[in-house]
CSV table of C-alpha atoms and ligand atoms in Angstrom, one decimal:
chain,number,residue,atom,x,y,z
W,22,UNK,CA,67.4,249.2,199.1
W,23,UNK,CA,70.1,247.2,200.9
W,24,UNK,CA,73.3,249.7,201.6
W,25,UNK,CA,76.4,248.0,202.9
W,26,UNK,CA,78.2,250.4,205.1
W,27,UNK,CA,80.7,250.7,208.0
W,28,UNK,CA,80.4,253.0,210.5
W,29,UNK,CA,84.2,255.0,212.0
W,30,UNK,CA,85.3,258.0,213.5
W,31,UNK,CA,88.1,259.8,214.4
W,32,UNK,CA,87.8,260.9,218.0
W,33,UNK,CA,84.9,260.4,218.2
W,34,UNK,CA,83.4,262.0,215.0
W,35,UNK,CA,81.8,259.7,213.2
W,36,UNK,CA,80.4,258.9,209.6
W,37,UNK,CA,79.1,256.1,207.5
W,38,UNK,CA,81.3,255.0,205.2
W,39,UNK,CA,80.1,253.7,201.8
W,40,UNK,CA,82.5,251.5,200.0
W,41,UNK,CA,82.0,252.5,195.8
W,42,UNK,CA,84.5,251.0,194.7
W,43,UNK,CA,82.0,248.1,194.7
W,44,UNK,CA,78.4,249.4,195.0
W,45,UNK,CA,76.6,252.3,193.4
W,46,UNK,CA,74.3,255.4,194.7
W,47,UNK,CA,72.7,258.1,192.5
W,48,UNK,CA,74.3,261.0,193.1
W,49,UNK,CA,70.6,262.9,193.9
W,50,UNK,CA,70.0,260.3,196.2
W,51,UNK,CA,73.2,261.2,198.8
W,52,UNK,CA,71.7,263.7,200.2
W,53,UNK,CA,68.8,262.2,201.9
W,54,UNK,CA,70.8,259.1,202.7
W,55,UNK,CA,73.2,261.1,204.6
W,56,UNK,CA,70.2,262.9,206.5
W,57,UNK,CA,68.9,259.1,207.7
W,58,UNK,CA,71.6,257.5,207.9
W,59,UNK,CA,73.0,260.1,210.7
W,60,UNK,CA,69.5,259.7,212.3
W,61,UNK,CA,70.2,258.0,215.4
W,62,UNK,CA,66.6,257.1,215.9
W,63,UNK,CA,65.4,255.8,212.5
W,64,UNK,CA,68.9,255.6,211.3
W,65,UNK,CA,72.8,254.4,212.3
W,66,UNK,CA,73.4,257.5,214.1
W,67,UNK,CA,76.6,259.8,212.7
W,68,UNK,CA,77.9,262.8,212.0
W,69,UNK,CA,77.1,262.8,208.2
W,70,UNK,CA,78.1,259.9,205.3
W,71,UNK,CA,81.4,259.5,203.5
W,72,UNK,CA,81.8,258.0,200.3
W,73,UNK,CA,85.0,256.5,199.0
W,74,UNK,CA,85.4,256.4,195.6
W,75,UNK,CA,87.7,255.6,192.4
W,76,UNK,CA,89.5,258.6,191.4
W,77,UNK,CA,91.2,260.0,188.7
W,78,UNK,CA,93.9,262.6,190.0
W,79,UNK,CA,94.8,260.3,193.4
W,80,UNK,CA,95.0,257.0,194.6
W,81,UNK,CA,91.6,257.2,196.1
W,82,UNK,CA,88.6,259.8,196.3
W,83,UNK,CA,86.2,261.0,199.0
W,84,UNK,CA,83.2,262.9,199.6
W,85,UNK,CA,81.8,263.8,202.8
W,86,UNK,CA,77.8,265.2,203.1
W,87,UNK,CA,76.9,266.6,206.7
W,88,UNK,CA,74.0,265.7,209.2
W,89,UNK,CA,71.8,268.1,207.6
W,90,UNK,CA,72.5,266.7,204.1
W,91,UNK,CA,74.9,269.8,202.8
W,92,UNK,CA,78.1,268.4,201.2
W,93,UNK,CA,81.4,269.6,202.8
W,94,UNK,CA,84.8,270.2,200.8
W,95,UNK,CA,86.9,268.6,203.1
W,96,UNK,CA,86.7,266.7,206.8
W,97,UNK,CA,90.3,266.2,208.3
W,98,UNK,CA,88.7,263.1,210.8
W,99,UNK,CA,86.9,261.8,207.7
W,100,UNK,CA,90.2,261.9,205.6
W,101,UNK,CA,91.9,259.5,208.9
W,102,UNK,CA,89.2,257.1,208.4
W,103,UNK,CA,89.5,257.0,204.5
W,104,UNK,CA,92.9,256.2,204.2
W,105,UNK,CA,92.3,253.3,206.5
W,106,UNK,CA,89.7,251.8,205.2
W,107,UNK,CA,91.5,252.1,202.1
W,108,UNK,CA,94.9,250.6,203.5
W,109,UNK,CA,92.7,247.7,205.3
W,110,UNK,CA,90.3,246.9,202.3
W,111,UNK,CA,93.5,246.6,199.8
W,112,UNK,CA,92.2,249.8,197.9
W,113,UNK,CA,95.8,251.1,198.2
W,114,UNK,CA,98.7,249.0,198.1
W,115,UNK,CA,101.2,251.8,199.9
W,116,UNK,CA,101.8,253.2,203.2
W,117,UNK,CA,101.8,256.8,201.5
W,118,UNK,CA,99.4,257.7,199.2
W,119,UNK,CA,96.9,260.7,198.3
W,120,UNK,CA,93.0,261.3,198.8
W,121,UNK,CA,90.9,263.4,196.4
W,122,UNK,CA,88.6,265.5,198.4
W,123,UNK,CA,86.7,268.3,196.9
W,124,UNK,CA,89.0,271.2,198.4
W,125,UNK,CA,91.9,269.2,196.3
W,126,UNK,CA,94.2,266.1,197.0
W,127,UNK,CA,95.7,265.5,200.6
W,128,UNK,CA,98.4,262.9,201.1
W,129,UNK,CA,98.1,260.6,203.9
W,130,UNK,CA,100.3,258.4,205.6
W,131,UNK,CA,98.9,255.0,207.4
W,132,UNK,CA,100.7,254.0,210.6
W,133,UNK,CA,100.5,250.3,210.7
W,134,UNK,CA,100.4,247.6,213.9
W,135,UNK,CA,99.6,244.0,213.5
W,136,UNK,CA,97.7,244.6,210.1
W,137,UNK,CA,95.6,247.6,211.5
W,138,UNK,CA,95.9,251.0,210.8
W,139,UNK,CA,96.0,253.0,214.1
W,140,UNK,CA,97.1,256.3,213.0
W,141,UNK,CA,97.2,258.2,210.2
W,142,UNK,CA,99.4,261.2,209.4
W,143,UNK,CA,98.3,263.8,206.9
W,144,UNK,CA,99.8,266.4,205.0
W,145,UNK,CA,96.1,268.6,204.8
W,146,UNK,CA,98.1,271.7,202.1
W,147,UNK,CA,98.2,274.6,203.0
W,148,UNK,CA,95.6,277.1,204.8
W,149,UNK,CA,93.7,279.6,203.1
W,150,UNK,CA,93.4,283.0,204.7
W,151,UNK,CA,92.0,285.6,201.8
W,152,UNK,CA,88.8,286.9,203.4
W,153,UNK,CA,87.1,286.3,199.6
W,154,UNK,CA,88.0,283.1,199.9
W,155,UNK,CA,87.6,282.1,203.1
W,156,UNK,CA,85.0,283.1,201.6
W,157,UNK,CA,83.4,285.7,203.9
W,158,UNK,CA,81.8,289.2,202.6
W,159,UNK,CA,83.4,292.6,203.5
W,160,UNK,CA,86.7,294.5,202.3
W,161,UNK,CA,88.7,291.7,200.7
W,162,UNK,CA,92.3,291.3,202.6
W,163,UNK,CA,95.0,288.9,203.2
W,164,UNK,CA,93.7,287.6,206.2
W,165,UNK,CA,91.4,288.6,208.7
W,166,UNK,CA,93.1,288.4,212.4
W,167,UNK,CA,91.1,289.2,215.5
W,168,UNK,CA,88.8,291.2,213.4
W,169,UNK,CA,85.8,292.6,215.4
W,170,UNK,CA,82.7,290.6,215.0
W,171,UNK,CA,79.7,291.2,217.4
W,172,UNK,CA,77.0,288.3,217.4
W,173,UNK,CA,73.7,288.9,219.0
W,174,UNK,CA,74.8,292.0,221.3
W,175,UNK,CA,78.9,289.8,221.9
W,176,UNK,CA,81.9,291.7,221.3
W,177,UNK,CA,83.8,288.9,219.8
W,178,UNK,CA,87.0,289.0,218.2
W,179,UNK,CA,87.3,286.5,215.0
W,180,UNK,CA,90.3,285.0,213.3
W,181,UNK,CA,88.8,283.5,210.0
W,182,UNK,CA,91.1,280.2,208.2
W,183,UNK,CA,89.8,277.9,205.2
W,184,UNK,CA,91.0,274.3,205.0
W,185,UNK,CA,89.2,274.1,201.9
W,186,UNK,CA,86.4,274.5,204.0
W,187,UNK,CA,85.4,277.5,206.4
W,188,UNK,CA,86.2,278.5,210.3
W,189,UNK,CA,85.8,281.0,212.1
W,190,UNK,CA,88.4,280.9,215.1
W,191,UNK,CA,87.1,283.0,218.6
W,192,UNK,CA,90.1,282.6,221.5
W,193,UNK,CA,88.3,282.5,225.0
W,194,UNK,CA,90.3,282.3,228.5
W,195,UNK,CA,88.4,278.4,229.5
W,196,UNK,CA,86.8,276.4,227.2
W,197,UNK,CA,84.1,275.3,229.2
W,198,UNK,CA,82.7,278.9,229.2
W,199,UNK,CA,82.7,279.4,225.4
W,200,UNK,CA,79.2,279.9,224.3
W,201,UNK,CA,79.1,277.4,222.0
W,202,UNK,CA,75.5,276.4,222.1
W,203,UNK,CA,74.3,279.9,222.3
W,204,UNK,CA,76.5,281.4,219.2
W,205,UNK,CA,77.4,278.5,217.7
W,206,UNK,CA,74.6,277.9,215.6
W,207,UNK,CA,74.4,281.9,215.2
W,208,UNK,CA,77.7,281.9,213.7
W,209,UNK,CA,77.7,279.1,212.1
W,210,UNK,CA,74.6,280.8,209.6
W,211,UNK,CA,75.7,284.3,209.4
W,212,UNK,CA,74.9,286.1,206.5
W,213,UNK,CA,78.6,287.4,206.6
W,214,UNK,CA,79.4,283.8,205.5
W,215,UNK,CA,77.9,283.4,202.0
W,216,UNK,CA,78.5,279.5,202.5
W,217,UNK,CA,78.2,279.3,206.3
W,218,UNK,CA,80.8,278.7,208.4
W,219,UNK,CA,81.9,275.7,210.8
W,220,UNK,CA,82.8,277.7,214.6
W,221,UNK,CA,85.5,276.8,216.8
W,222,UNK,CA,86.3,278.3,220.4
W,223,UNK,CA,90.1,278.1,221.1
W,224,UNK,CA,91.5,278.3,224.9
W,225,UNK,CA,95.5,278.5,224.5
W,226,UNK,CA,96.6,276.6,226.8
W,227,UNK,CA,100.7,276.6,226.2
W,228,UNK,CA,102.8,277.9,223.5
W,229,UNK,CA,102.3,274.1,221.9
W,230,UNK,CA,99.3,272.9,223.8
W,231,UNK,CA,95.3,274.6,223.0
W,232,UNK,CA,91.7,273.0,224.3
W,233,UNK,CA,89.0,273.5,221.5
W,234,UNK,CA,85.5,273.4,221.1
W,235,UNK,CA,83.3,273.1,217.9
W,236,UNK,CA,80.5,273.8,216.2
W,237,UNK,CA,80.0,272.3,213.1
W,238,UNK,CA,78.4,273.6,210.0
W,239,UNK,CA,75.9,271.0,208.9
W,240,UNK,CA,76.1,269.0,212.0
W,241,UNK,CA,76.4,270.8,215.2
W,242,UNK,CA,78.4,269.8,218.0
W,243,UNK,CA,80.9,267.4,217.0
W,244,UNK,CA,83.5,265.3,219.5
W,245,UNK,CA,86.1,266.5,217.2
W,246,UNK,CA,86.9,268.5,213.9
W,247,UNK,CA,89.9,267.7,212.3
W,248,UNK,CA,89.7,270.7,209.8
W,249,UNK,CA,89.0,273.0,212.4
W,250,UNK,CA,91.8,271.9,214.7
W,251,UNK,CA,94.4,272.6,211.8
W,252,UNK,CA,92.2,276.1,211.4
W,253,UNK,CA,92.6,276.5,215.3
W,254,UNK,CA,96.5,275.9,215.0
W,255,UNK,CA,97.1,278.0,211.8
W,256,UNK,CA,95.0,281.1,214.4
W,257,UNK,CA,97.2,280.6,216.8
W,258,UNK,CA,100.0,280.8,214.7
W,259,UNK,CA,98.6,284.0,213.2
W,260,UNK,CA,97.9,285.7,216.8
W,261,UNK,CA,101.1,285.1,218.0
W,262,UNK,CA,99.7,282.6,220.4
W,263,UNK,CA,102.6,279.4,219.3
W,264,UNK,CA,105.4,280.0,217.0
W,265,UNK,CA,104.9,278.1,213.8
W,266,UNK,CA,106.7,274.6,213.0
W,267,UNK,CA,105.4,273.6,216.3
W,268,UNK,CA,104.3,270.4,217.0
W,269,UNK,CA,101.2,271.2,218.8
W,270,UNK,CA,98.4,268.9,221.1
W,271,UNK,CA,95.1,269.8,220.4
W,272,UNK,CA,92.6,269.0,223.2
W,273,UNK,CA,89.4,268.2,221.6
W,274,UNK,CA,86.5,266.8,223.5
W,275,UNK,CA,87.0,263.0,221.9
W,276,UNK,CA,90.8,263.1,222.2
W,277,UNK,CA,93.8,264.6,221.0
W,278,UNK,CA,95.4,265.8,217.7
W,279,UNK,CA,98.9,266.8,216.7
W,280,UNK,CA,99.4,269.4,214.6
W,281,UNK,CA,102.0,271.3,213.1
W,282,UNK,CA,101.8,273.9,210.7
W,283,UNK,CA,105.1,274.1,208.9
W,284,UNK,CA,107.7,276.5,207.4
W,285,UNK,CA,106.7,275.4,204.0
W,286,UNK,CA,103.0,276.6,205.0
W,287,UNK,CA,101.6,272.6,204.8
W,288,UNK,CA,99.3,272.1,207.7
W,289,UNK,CA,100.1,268.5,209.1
W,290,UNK,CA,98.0,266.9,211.2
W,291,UNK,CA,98.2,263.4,213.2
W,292,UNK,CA,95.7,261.0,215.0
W,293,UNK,CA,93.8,258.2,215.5
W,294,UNK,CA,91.1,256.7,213.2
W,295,UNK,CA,88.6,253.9,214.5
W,296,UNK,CA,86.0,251.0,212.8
W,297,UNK,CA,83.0,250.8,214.9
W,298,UNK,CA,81.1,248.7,212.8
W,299,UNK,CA,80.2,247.1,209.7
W,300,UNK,CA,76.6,246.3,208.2
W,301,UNK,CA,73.5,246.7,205.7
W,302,UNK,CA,71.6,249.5,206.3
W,303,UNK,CA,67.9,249.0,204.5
W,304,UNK,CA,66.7,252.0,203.2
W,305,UNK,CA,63.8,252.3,201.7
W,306,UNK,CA,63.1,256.1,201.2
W,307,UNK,CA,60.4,257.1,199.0
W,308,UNK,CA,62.9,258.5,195.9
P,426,API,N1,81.2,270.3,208.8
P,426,API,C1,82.3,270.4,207.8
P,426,API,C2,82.7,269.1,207.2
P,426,API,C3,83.2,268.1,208.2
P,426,API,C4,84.5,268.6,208.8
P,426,API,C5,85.0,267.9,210.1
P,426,API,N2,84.2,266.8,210.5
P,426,API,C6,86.5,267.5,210.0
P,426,API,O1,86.9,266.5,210.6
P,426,API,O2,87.2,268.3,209.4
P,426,API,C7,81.9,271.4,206.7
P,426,API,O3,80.8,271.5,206.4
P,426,API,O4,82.9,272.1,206.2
């Protein structure tokens, strides 16, 4: 089976990219194809797969599956590179215009030079902080703010935020010595997360500045998250870290985010969205 695709990211995050507006896939067959198409040896080599597709209650519709073949509700990079690939490809005909994901519809805003999107500005709603619907198990409160949570003998303190999908939020004094190898994946699959859990390490560095680290449910390491750096902001926010309607810069390992979460609760968030490439991928998986 030939699969046209094209391969972005947005700092460095990556997906594949299929186009279904004009091409088909079974729906029981995404998961596999977003395990080998993320295969960098036998594969392209991503972060997961993205599909944009026609939709009913916005101008266009997404769906993003992770590395490991589990489908994710929303994926703030992954929402950048929609909206231009929609923008580019004449699926929209507007600067402004909204993106169905499976945690709801998110507006996006394409910043334009020469014909090519660069940036992209998105109003991602607002955060969800009730611990059932985070969701995580235990006593079921408004939010859950540097709540203790020990991991494998740790003492950590947790700040738990859903952007339609999970994060759990750990503040450490330097990034480089948050253990996110060790505890990430630890975290990531603890039972007190019915659904799992993507983990981010946050180092504040300034009342409008933070470094951040993540580890991603379904895939790992990533070079960015853009969920989890509005989930990182909104903590911040809630630990008195950075007042809110900031406009903060969030330092993550493939570049930098802006992010503000407002009076009105929205979370927006700013930043770049790249093509790396475009081709046919052959896959010809034993279905
Ligand atoms: N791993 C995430 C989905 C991708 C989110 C991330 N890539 C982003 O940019 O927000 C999850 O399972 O909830």
């Amino acid at each position: 089976m030939k699969i046209p695709f094209t391969k972005m990211h947005g700092l460095g995050n990556s997906y594949i990219f299929l186009n279904l507006f004009n091409f088909e896939m079974e729906d029981k067959d995404l998961s596999s194809l977003a395990i080998d198409v993320s295969n960098v040896n036998t594969g392209i080599g991503s972060d997961g797969l993205i599909l944009i597709h026609p939709s009913k209650q916005a101008d266009v519709g997404m769906r993003i599956f992770n590395k490991d073949g589990s489908e994710g509700k929303n994926c703030g990079n992954g929402v950048r590179c929609v909206a231009k690939f929609a923008f580019e490809n004449d699926l929209v005909n507007e600067k402004i215009f909204t993106v169905e994901t499976k945690a709801g519809n998110v507006t996006a805003e394409v910043h334009v030079v020469n014909k090519v999107v660069e940036e992209v500005t998105v109003d991602m709603g607002k955060p969800i902080l009730k611990r059932s619907e985070i969701p995580m198990v235990g006593e079921d409160i408004p939010q859950v703010v540097m709540e203790n949570f020990e991991v494998s003998h740790h003492p950590l303190q947790i700040t738990a935020v859903s952007m339609g999908n999970p994060h759990a939020i750990f503040f450490v004094e330097n990034i480089d010595e948050a253990p996110l190898f060790e505890l990430g994946p630890m975290i990531s699959n603890d039972q007190r997360f019915p659904e799992g859990v993507n983990v981010e390490f946050v180092e504040v560095v300034s009342n409008k500045e933070i470094n951040f680290s993540v580890w991603e449910r379904g895939s790992g390491v990533t070079q960015a998250c853009g969920t989890g750096a509005c989930a990182a902001v909104v903590a911040s926010v809630l630990n008195g870290h950075i007042p809110k309607n900031t406009s903060v810069v969030v330092h993550l390992s493939g570049g930098d985010l802006t992010i503000k979460w407002t009076e009105d609760g929205h979370v927006w968030m700013r930043g770049k969205a790249e093509t790396t490439v475009t081709g046919e991928f052959k896959w010809n998986r034993n279905i």
